[in-house]
């Protein structure tokens, strides 16, 4: 070997030393990655990984150590050929020990005896998956699912009956948008479900925040209007989930501008500066009056007096935000005052992510009225994809997460944007790390007001993930799990003529064996490739039982109808089919709402609402309620009448015994069209008169 080549060998040996040492360290760490192995039927270290792959990694680690020793010696006594041979042996060892041997062992030694060899590892897979998703804490019991729903049972459970959700959020959103947006620069983006203790009892309600529209009318899109004058939404609208007025319109708990309520709810600060869908920035407390709300033909103006936003009290701040917002008008406008503030990150989820980007957020923050103020409550999760032996949930936040906890509740003030994080699960080890890293950010739950705490609920995203995992991991016997003998699926339902997955739903009811009305989220299960109901699962939302999950298994020896079988019974009912066909032929469109399966003591009551809307409008009315009990199907104008038809009960005390005259769809539509025309022409006086007339037309006693 030439002199120059001999001089290069020590240098190359040093580089190879570093490379092989990193390989050896990598193989050492790969021992731990076996806990997330997907080789074989087990997620985690199975028989092959434990008995072959693990040993292969030790061999490769030892081989790397030997080769590093040879390379270190080669620095002082260069032998290029020896290094080349040793490197070739190491590469060959990798192919044989790491790639070939485990594959052959899995194919010829494990697969022919898979169940026997993998049973201990299947036990670990099941146990740790259940722990990672809190499935091990589910309280399991049996549910008889009797078909003899009687008048006496109905009478004992009137509070549950009157809390059955008849309003689907999709047609209700259309109703809110048509009747309660009031002006074009307001918009409802979604409908939330919650419960409130009102003077006449515990009620489930639906509500939506009247936020500032994403775009103002074209003629109003000036910079001053968009950034200084139209700065906030105004108030909430809230209605009962089951009560109607005026022949099929929602009965409001909170309505109009300013907010009005006949049920004791007050909103002292209705302005919404921070919302669910409020993009861009606004500058408040300026020389330009901020539009607050309309009042007849006049407008009421205000000036922001809260602490939300960043003061624009110096030239350098104006320069900074003119740069970051790419808007030179911030620098040159003469409307700014020393007390002016710029509000950015006005979307609830954007604000939370800016503060705690390490938390995963539930897709739907929900609005709450508490002690005269308006808040958003956002559920937040700590997650991981490195929980040993836990099978990932493929659809969880679009990543393969295999550990999740709803460890944090986030409360955001709609007026000043204050974000507060409350610890929901102090035992979560992931959150414990974040609390040490960011002291003072996460507060104890006992610092949350009692009224706001009463509005916390078990989050739908978490419940959906847990329910989906439970369809497989309710099987705790390794052989049953291996054979997938008892695999379940989440059911489907028919909505608006299309088959869609049935979403979990919140419900106010009495649990079997209890006389206490409580708030839960629940969903039924059906066996794979079959439509009958096999079980149902629920999570409690009220304190002190918050977070406890309950599972009810139905008898396997008899048929209990599942959601799609109930849908088929409705479709095959000639009376219902004829009525729906008749409506569809008269210039109207029928919308079939969500199917709700309601456990009442030891039986099920199935409820499907029907809405009617005139062609060309989005003004749906709740016109009929379909009730199914056992093999009986009935469609009537009200829930009480439908239950009476299938069960034979008498209407509850105080209910109307004879049908009363209801305003026709044509009358309501005419008044609504007149209101729309007046709004488009900017004639707010006529708009107010027609809306008052429509309200008088629809105003009537609750059904």
Coordinates of N, CA and C in Angstrom, one line a residue, residues 179-183 186 188 208 210 232-238 252-262 265-272 291-302 369 372 374 687 692 695:
X179 N -84.1 32.6 11.8 CA -85.0 33.3 12.7 C -84.2 34.2 13.7
X180 N -82.9 33.8 14.0 CA -82.2 34.5 15.1 C -80.9 35.2 14.8
X181 N -80.5 35.1 13.5 CA -79.3 35.9 13.2 C -79.6 37.4 13.1
X182 N -80.8 37.8 12.8 CA -81.3 39.1 12.9 C -80.7 40.0 11.8
X183 N -79.4 40.1 11.7 CA -78.7 41.0 10.7 C -77.7 40.2 9.9
X186 N -74.2 38.9 11.4 CA -74.1 37.9 12.4 C -74.2 36.5 11.7
X188 N -74.5 32.1 12.9 CA -74.4 30.9 13.7 C -73.6 29.8 12.9
X208 N -76.4 28.1 20.5 CA -75.4 28.5 19.5 C -75.0 30.0 19.8
X210 N -74.0 33.7 18.6 CA -74.2 34.6 17.5 C -72.9 35.3 17.2
X232 N -67.4 42.4 17.0 CA -67.8 41.3 17.8 C -69.2 40.8 17.5
X233 N -69.4 39.6 17.9 CA -70.8 39.1 17.8 C -71.6 39.4 19.0
X234 N -72.8 38.9 19.2 CA -73.6 39.4 20.2 C -74.6 38.3 20.7
X235 N -74.3 37.7 21.9 CA -75.3 36.9 22.6 C -75.4 35.5 22.0
X236 N -76.2 34.7 22.7 CA -76.5 33.3 22.4 C -77.9 33.1 22.2
X237 N -78.3 32.1 21.4 CA -79.6 31.6 21.3 C -79.7 30.2 21.9
X238 N -80.7 29.9 22.7 CA -80.8 28.6 23.4 C -82.2 28.1 23.3
X252 N -87.7 28.6 22.8 CA -86.5 29.2 23.2 C -86.4 29.4 24.7
X253 N -85.2 29.2 25.2 CA -84.8 29.5 26.6 C -84.2 30.9 26.6
X254 N -83.4 31.2 25.6 CA -82.7 32.5 25.4 C -82.8 32.9 24.0
X255 N -83.2 34.1 23.7 CA -83.4 34.5 22.3 C -83.3 36.0 22.2
X256 N -83.2 36.4 20.9 CA -83.3 37.8 20.5 C -82.1 38.7 20.9
X257 N -82.1 39.9 20.5 CA -81.0 40.9 20.8 C -81.7 42.1 21.3
X258 N -81.3 42.6 22.5 CA -80.5 41.9 23.5 C -81.1 40.6 24.0
X259 N -80.3 39.7 24.6 CA -80.9 38.4 25.0 C -82.0 38.5 26.0
X260 N -83.1 37.7 25.7 CA -84.2 37.7 26.6 C -84.5 36.2 27.0
X261 N -85.0 36.0 28.2 CA -85.3 34.7 28.7 C -86.4 34.7 29.6
X262 N -87.3 33.8 29.5 CA -88.4 33.6 30.4 C -88.1 32.5 31.5
X265 N -82.5 33.0 32.9 CA -81.1 33.1 32.5 C -80.9 34.6 32.1
X266 N -79.8 35.1 32.6 CA -79.4 36.5 32.3 C -78.0 36.5 31.7
X267 N -77.8 37.4 30.7 CA -76.5 37.6 30.1 C -76.1 39.1 30.3
X268 N -75.2 39.3 31.2 CA -74.8 40.7 31.5 C -73.8 41.3 30.5
X269 N -73.0 40.4 29.9 CA -72.0 40.8 29.0 C -72.1 40.0 27.7
X270 N -73.1 40.3 26.8 CA -73.3 39.5 25.6 C -72.3 39.6 24.5
X271 N -71.5 40.6 24.5 CA -70.6 40.8 23.4 C -69.6 39.6 23.3
X272 N -69.4 39.2 22.0 CA -68.5 38.0 21.8 C -67.3 38.5 20.9
X291 N -70.0 48.9 16.6 CA -71.3 48.5 16.5 C -71.6 47.4 17.6
X292 N -72.6 47.6 18.4 CA -73.0 46.6 19.5 C -74.1 45.7 19.1
X293 N -75.3 46.4 18.8 CA -76.4 45.6 18.4 C -77.5 46.5 17.8
X294 N -78.4 46.0 17.0 CA -79.4 46.8 16.4 C -80.6 47.0 17.3
X295 N -81.2 48.1 17.3 CA -82.4 48.4 18.1 C -83.4 49.2 17.3
X296 N -84.4 48.4 16.8 CA -85.4 49.0 15.9 C -84.7 49.5 14.6
X297 N -84.9 50.8 14.3 CA -84.3 51.4 13.1 C -82.9 52.0 13.4
X298 N -82.6 52.0 14.7 CA -81.3 52.6 15.1 C -80.3 51.5 15.5
X299 N -79.1 51.9 15.7 CA -78.0 51.0 16.1 C -77.5 51.5 17.5
X300 N -77.1 50.5 18.3 CA -76.5 50.8 19.6 C -75.0 50.6 19.4
X301 N -74.2 51.5 19.9 CA -72.7 51.5 19.7 C -72.1 51.4 21.1
X302 N -70.8 50.9 21.1 CA -70.1 50.7 22.4 C -68.6 50.9 22.1
X369 N -73.3 29.6 29.2 CA -73.7 30.8 30.0 C -73.6 30.5 31.4
X372 N -74.2 35.0 34.3 CA -74.3 36.2 33.5 C -73.2 36.5 32.5
X374 N -70.5 34.8 29.3 CA -70.4 33.7 28.3 C -69.0 33.2 28.2
X687 N -88.9 45.2 8.8 CA -88.4 43.9 9.2 C -88.8 43.6 10.6
X692 N -92.1 40.6 14.3 CA -93.1 40.6 15.5 C -94.4 39.8 15.1
X695 N -93.6 36.2 15.1 CA -93.5 35.7 16.5 C -94.9 35.5 17.1

